[in-house]
XYZ file of C-alpha atoms in Angstrom:
229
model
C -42.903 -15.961 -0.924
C -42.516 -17.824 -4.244
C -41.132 -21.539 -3.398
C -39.202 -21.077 -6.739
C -38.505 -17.347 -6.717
C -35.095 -16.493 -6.074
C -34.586 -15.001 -3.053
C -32.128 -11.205 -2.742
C -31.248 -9.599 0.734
C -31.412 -6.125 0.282
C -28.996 -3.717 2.900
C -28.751 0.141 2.999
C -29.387 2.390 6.487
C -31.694 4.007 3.978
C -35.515 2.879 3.896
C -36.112 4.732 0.339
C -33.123 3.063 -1.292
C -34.380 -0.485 0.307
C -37.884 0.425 -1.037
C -36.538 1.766 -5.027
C -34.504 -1.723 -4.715
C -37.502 -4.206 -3.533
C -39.769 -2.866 -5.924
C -37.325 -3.082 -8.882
C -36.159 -6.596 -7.851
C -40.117 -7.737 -7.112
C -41.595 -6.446 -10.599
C -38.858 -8.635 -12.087
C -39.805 -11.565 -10.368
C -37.387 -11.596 -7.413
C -38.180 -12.211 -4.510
C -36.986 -9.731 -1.241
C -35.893 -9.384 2.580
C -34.304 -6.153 3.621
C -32.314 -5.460 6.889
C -31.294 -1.314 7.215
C -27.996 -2.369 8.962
C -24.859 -4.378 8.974
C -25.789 -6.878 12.236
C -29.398 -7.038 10.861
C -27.879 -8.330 7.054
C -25.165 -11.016 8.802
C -28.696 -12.277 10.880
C -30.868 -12.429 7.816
C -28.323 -14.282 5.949
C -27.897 -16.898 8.594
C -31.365 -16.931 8.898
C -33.038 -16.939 5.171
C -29.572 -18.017 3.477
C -30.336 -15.616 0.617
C -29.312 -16.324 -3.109
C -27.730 -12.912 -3.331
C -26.560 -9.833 -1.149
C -27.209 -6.124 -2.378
C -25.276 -4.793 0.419
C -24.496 -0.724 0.917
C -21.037 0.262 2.277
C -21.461 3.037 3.896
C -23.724 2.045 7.104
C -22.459 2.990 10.588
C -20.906 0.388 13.102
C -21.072 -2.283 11.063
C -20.151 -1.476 7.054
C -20.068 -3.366 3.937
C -16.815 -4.201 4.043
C -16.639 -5.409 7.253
C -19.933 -7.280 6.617
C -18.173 -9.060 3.751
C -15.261 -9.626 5.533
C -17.272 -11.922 8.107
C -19.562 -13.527 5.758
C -16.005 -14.605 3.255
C -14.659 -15.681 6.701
C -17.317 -17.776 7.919
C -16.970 -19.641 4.786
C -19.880 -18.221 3.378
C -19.430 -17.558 -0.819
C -22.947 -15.822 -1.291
C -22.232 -13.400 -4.088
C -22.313 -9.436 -3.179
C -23.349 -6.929 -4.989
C -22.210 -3.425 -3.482
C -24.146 -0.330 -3.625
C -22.671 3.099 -2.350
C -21.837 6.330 -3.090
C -18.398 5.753 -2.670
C -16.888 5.655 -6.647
C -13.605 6.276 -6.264
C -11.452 3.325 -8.246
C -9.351 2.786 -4.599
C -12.973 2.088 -3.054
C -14.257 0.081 -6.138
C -11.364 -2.466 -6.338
C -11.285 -2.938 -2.704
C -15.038 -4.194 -2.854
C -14.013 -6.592 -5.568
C -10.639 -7.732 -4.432
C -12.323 -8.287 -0.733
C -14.263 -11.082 -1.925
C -17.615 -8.727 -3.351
C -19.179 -10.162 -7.527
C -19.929 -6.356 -8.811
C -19.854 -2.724 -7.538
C -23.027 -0.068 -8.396
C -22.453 3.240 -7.552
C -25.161 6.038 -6.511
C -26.915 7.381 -8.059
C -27.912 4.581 -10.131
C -30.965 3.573 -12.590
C -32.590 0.662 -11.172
C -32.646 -1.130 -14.358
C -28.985 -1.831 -14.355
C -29.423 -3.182 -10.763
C -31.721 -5.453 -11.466
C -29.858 -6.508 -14.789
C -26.879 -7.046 -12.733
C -28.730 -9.228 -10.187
C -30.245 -11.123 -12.962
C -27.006 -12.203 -14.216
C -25.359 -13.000 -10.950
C -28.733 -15.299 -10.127
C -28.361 -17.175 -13.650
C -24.630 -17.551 -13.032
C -25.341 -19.457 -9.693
C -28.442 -20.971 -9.980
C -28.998 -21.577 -13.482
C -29.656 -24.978 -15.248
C -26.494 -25.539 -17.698
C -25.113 -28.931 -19.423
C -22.590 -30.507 -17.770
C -19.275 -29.841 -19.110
C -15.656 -29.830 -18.287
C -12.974 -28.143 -19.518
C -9.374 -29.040 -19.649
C -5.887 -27.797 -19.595
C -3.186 -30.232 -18.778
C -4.371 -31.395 -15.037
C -6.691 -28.931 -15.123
C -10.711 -29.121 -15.084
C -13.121 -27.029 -14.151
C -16.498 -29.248 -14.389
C -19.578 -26.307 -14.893
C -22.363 -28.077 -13.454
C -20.520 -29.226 -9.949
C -18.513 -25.865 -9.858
C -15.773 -27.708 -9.088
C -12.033 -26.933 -9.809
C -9.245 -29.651 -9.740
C -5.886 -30.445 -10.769
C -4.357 -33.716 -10.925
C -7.252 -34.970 -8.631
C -7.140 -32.205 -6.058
C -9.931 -30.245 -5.369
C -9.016 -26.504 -5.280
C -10.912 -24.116 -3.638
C -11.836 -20.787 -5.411
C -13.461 -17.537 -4.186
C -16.914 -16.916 -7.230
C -14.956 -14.345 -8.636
C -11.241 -16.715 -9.320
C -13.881 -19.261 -10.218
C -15.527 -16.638 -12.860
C -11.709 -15.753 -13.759
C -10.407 -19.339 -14.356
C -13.704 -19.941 -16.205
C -13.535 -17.099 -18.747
C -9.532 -18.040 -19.319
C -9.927 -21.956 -19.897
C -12.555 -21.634 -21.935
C -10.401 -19.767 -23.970
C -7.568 -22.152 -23.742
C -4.544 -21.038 -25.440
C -5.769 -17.122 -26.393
C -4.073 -14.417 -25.247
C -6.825 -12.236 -23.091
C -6.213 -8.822 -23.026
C -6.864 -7.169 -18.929
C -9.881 -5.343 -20.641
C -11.653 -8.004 -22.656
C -11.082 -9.847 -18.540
C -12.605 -6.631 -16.901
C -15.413 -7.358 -19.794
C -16.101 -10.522 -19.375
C -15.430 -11.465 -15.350
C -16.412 -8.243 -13.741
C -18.910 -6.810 -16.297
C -17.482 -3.209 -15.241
C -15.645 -0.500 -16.611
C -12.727 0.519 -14.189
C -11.675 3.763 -16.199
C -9.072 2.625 -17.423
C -7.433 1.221 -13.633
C -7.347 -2.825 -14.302
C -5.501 -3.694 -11.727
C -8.028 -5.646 -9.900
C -7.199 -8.221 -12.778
C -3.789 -8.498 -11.719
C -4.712 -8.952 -8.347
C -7.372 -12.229 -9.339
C -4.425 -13.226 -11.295
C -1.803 -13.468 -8.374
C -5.164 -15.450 -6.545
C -5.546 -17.521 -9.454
C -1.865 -18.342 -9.508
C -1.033 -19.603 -5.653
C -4.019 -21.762 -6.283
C -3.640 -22.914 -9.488
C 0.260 -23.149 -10.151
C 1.603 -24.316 -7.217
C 2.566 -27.465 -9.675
C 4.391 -27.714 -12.759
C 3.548 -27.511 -15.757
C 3.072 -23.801 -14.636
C -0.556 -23.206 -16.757
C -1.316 -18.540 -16.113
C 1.624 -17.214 -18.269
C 1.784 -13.271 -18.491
C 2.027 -12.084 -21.903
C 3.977 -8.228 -21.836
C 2.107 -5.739 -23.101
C -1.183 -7.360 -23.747
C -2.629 -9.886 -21.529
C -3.016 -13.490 -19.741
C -3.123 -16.626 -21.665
C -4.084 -20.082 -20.189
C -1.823 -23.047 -21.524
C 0.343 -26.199 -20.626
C 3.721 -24.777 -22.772
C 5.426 -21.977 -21.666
């Protein structure tokens, strides 16, 4: 094991799919441990303290969800990537609203896995210039991940961290609820974006429990980030 590779847990009760995804995750450089069910994957993590989780949901006993559930409970913010079969938009936004980064569905062309782990990795581990953006009390410093407002720390899930990153950059623009499924959750929801609503509601008992209120809703087209109302 590469003392500078990144390493991915890989979890699915199938060995083929944990052998297609360790040999598309090793030829790009990644580096690999698999567990084939849900008390094996909460182990491993504890264990190896992965970079990232591909984790399947449909495993008996213990699922993905439930697997998750513990990890986000514990404490633990390792970012999820689920894999399943399940592709129904209920099922999707219920991986993402439950604390999971992205959602693959089977079948699925290892190529976009691995792109999709590639950008999670970068997002987390990657070198970046230190900068901090404002908005009123607001900052969101890149290189500490660290949220505060008027000297408070605040404590964000990866995904209301991705959220509140993508709107206060964009400081004053109204953001429509697909350019935020775009941008935040790299995924096309068919047309169902209410899993941006829901980070919104997050964002907001977090964020605006203060005045100036700073998430405004703007009818009929999106979220804009500002100090006025």
């Amino acid at each position: 094991m590469s003392a500078d590779a990144p390493l991915v847990l890989v979890v699915d009760d199938e060995e083929n799919i944990r052998f297609l995804v360790e040999s598309g995750l090793s030829l790009a450089g990644i580096t690999t441990i698999s567990a084939g069910d849900g008390r094996s994957a909460l182990a491993a993590i504890a264990e190896h303290r992965p970079q990232l989780v591909v984790l399947d949901v449909m495993m008996p006993e213990l699922d993905g969800f439930d697997v998750l559930r513990r990890l986000r409970e514990s404490g633990d913010k390792t970012p999820v990537i689920f894999l399943t079969a399940r592709d129904s938009t209920e099922d999707r936004v219920r991986g993402l609203t439950s604390g999971g980064d992205d959602y693959v569905v089977k079948p699925f062309a290892i190529a976009e896995l691995v792109a999709r782990v590639q950008l999670r990795l970068a997002n987390r581990t990657g070198a970046i210039d230190t900068v901090v953006h404002r908005c009123a009390d607001l900052e969101l410093d890149t290189e500490a991940h660290r949220v505060t407002r008027a000297g408070s720390v605040i404590d964000l899930s990866p995904t209301e961290y991705r959220l509140l990153d993508v709107l206060i950059k964009n400081t004053g623009r109204v953001l429509s609820r697909a350019q935020l499924l775009e941008h935040v959750w790299n995924y096309d929801f068919d047309g169902d974006s209410s899993v941006v609503d829901t980070y919104i509601s997050y964002l907001r008992r977090k964020i605006d429990t203060v005045e100036p209120k700073l998430i405004h809703t703007i009818r009929g087209v999106g979220f804009c980030l500002r100090a006025d109302a």
